[in-house]
CSV table of C-alpha atoms in Angstrom, one decimal:
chain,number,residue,atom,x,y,z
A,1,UNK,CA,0.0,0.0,0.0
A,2,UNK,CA,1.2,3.4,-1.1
A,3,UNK,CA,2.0,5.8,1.9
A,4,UNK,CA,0.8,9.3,1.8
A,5,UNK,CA,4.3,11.0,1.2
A,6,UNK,CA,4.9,8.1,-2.0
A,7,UNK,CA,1.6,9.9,-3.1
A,8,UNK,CA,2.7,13.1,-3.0
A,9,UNK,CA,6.3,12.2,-4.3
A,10,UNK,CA,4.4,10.2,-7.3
A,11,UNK,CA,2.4,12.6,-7.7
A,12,UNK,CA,4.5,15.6,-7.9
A,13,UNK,CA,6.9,13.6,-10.4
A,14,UNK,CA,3.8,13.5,-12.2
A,15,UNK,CA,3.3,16.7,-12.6
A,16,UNK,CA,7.1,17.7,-13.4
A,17,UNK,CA,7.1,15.4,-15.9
A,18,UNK,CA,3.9,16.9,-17.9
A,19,UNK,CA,5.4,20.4,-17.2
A,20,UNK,CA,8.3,19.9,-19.8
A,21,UNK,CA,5.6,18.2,-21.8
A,22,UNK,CA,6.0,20.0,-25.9
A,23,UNK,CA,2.8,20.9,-28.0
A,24,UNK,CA,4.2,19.8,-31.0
A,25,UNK,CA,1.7,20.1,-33.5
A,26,UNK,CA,-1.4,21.8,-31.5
A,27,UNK,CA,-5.0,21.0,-33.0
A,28,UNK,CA,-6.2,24.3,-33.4
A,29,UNK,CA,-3.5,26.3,-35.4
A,30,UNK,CA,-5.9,26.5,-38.0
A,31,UNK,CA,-7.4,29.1,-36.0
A,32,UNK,CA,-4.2,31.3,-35.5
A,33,UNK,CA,-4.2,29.5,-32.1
A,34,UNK,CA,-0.5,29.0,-30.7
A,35,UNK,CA,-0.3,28.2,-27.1
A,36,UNK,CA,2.2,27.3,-25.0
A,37,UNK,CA,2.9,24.7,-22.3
A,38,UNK,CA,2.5,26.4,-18.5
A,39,UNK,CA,5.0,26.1,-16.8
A,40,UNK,CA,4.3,24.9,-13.4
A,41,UNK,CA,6.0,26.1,-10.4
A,42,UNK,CA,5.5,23.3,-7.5
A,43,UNK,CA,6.2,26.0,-4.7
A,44,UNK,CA,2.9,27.8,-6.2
A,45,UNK,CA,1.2,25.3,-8.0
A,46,UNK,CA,-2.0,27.6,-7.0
A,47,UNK,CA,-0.8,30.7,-9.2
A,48,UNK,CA,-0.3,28.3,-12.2
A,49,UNK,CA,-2.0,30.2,-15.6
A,50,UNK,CA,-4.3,28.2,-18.1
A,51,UNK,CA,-5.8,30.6,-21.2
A,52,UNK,CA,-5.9,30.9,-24.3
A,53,UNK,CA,-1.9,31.3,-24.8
A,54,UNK,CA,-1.0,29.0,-21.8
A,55,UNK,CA,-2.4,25.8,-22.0
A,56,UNK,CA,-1.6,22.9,-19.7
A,57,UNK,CA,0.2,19.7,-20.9
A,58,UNK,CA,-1.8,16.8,-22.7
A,59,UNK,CA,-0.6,14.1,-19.9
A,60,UNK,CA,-1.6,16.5,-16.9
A,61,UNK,CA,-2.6,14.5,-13.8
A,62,UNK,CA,-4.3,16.1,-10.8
A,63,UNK,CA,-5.2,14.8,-7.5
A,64,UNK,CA,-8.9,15.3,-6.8
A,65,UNK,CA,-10.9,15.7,-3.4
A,66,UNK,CA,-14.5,15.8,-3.2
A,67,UNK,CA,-15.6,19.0,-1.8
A,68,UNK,CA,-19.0,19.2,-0.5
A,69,UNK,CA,-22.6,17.2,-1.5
A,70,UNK,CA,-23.8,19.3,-5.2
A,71,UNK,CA,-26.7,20.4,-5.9
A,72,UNK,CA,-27.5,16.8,-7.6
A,73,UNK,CA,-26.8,15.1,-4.5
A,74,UNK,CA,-23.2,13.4,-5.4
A,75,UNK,CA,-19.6,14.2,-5.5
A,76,UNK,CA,-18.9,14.0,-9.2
A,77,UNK,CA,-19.5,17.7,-10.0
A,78,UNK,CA,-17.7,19.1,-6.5
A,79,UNK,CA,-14.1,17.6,-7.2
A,80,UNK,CA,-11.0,19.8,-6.7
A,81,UNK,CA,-7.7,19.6,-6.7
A,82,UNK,CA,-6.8,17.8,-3.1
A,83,UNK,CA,-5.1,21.1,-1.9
A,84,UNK,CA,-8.1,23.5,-2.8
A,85,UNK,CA,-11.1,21.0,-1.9
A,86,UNK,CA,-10.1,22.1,2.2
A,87,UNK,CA,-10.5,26.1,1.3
A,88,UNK,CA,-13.5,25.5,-0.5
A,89,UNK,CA,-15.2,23.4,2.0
A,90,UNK,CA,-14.1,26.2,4.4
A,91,UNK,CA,-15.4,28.7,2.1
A,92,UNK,CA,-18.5,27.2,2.2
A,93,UNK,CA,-19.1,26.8,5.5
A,94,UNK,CA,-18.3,30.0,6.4
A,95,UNK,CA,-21.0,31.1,3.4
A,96,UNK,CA,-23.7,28.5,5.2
A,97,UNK,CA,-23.3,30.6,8.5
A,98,UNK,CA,-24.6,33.8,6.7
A,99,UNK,CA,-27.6,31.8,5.0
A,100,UNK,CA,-25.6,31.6,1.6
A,101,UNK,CA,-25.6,27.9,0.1
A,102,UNK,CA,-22.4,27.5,-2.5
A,103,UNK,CA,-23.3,24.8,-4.1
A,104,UNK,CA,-20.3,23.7,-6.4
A,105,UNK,CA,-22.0,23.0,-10.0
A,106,UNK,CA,-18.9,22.2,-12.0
A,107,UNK,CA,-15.0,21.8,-10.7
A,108,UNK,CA,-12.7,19.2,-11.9
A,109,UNK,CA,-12.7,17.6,-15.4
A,110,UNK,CA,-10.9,16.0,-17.7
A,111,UNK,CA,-9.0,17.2,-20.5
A,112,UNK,CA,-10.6,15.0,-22.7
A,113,UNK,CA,-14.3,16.4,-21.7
A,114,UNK,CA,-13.1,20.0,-22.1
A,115,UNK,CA,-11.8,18.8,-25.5
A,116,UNK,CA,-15.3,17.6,-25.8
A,117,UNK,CA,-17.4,20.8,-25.0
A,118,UNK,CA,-14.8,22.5,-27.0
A,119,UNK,CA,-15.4,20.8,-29.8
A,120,UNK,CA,-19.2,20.9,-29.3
A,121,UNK,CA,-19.0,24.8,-29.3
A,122,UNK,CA,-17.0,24.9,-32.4
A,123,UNK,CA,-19.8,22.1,-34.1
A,124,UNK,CA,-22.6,24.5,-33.3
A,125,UNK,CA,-21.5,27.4,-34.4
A,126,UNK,CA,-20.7,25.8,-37.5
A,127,UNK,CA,-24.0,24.6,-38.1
A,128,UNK,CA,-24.8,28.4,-38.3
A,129,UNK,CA,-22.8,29.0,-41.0
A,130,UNK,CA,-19.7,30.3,-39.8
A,131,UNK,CA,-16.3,28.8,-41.3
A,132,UNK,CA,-14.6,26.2,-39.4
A,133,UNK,CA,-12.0,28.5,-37.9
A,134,UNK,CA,-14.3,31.4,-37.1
A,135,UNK,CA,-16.4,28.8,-35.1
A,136,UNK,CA,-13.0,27.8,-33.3
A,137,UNK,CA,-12.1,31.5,-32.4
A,138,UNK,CA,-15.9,32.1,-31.4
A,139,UNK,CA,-15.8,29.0,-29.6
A,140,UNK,CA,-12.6,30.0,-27.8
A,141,UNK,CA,-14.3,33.3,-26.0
A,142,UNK,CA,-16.4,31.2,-24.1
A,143,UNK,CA,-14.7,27.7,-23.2
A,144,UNK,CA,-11.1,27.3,-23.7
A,145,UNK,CA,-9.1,24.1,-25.1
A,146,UNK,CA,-7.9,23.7,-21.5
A,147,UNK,CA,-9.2,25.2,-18.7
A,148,UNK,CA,-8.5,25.6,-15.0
A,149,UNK,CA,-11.0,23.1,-14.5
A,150,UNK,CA,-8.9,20.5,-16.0
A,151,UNK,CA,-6.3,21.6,-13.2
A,152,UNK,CA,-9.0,21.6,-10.8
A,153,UNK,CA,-8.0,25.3,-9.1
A,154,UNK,CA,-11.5,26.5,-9.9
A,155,UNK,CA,-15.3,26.1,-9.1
A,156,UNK,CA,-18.5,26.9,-11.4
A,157,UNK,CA,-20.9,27.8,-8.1
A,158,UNK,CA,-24.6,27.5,-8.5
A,159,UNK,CA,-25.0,28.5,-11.9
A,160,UNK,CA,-23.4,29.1,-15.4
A,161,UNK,CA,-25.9,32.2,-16.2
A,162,UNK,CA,-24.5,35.9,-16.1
A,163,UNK,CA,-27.8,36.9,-14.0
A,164,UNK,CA,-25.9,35.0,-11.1
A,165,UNK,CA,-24.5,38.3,-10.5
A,166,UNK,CA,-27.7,39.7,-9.3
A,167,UNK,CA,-27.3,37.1,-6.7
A,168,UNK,CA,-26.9,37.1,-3.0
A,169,UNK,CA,-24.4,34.2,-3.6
A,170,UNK,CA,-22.5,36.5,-5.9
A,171,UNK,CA,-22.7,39.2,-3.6
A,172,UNK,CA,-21.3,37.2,-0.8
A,173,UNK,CA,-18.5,35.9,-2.8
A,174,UNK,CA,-17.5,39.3,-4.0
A,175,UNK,CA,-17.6,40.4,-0.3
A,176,UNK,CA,-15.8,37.3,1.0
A,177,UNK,CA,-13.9,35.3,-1.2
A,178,UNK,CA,-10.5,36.2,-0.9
A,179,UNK,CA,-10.4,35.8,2.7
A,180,UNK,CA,-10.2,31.8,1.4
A,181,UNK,CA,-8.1,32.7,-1.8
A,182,UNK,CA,-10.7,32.5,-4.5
A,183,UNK,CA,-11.2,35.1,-6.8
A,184,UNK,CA,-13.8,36.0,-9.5
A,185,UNK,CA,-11.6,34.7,-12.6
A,186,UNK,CA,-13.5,36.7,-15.3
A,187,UNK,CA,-14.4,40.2,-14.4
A,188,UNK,CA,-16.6,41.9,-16.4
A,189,UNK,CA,-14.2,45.3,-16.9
A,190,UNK,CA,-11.0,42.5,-18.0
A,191,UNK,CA,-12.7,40.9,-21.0
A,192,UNK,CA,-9.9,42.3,-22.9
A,193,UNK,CA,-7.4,40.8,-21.0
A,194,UNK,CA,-8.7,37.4,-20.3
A,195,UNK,CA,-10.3,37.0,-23.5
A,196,UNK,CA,-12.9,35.8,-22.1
A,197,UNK,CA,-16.8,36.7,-21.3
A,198,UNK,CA,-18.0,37.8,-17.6
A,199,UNK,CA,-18.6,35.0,-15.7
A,200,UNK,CA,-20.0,35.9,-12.4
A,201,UNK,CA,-20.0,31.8,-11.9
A,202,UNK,CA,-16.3,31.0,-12.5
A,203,UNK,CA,-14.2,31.2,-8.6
A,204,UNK,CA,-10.6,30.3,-8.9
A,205,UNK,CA,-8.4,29.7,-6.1
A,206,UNK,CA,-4.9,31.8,-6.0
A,207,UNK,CA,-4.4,31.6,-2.4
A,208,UNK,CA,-5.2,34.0,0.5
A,209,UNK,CA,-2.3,36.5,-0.3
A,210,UNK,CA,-3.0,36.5,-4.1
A,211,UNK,CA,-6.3,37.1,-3.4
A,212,UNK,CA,-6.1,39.6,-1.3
A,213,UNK,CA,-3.9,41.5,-3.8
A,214,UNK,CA,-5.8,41.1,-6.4
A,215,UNK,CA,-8.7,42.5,-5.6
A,216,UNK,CA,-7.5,45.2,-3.8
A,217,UNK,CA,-5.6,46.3,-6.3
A,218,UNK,CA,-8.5,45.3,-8.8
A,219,UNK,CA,-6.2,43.0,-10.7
A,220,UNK,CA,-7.1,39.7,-13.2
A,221,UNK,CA,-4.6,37.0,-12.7
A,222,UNK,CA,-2.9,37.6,-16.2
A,223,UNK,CA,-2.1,41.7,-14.3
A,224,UNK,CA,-1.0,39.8,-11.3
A,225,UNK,CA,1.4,37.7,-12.9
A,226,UNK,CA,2.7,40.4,-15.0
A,227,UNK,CA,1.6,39.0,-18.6
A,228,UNK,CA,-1.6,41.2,-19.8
């Protein structure tokens, strides 16, 4: 039986490993998409950027907790990385104490089901008439090819609808959430930074400090880390 440290050693080899991990020939080029490889700093894992020009490596491998019981009643939508699932839970908790329920809709998944809804967005969009790679670019404003979901650092909570704003979740989130070093990933004024629409949903963990920063400062990550 593996002990907890051989997990963590296994696990952070792992991760090393896909960090020097080469996009070669990178499916959507056609699109005048080319994206490199994160790199992944293990002494803050938590700050590590996924967007449209960093993307993480194809043999990623994260080590899930289950957070709290969804909305659906099971686990399978609440996963997080191991060492966010404890700030979330704490998160949330603290949120149930004010009457706020945080109900974690969508964290971890796969790189192969982002690939998926990826592909779906492209495949509707086509079906309107638009050119295969103004489909991909359209596509690529809402979901990207990889995602911080895939590293499991963020949470969809309660809703994927941009009148989740108008919320008293939302509200409580913008009040609160750094104090457990989440952070609303995709303001509504950073569009042109991210690259991607306002979602009010979409809480990514950066760690207290990060957090803190940021939104004092009024910062996206890409300002924080210096590569708007």
């Amino acid at each position: 039986q593996e002990t907890a440290a051989q997990t963590e050693k296994t696990t952070t080899q792992q991760t090393t490993k896909a960090s020097t991990s080469g996009v070669t020939e990178y499916a959507y080029a056609y699109a005048g998409f080319s994206p490199k490889v994160t790199k992944i700093d293990e002494s803050k894992w938590y700050l590590t950027l996924v967007n449209r020009d960093y993307i993480l490596p194809a043999d990623y491998t994260v080590k899930t907790a289950k957070t709290v019981v969804d909305i659906y009643g099971g686990y399978d939508y609440g996963l997080l990385d191991y060492r966010v699932a404890p700030h979330y839970i704490e998160m949330y908790n603290a949120a149930l104490e004010d009457g706020i329920k945080l109900s974690p809709l969508s964290g971890y998944r796969s790189i192969a089901h982002q690939k998926r809804n990826f592909e779906a967005r492209i495949s509707l969009y086509m079906k309107q008439g638009y050119s295969k790679k103004q489909a991909t670019i359209m596509a690529s404003e809402i979901i990207l090819q990889t995602s911080e979901h895939n590293a499991g650092l963020c949470m969809d909570i309660l809703s994927i609808y941009e009148s989740f704003e108008n919320t008293k979740e939302y509200r409580w989130l913008q009040a609160h959430a750094a104090d457990y070093g989440f952070v609303l990933r995709y303001p509504k004024d950073k569009q042109s930074i991210t690259n991607i629409t306002f979602e009010p949903w979409h809480w990514r963990y950066v760690g207290v400090e990060a957090a803190k920063e940021m939104k004092a400062k009024n910062l996206c990550l890409e300002e924080y880390l210096g590569v708007a």
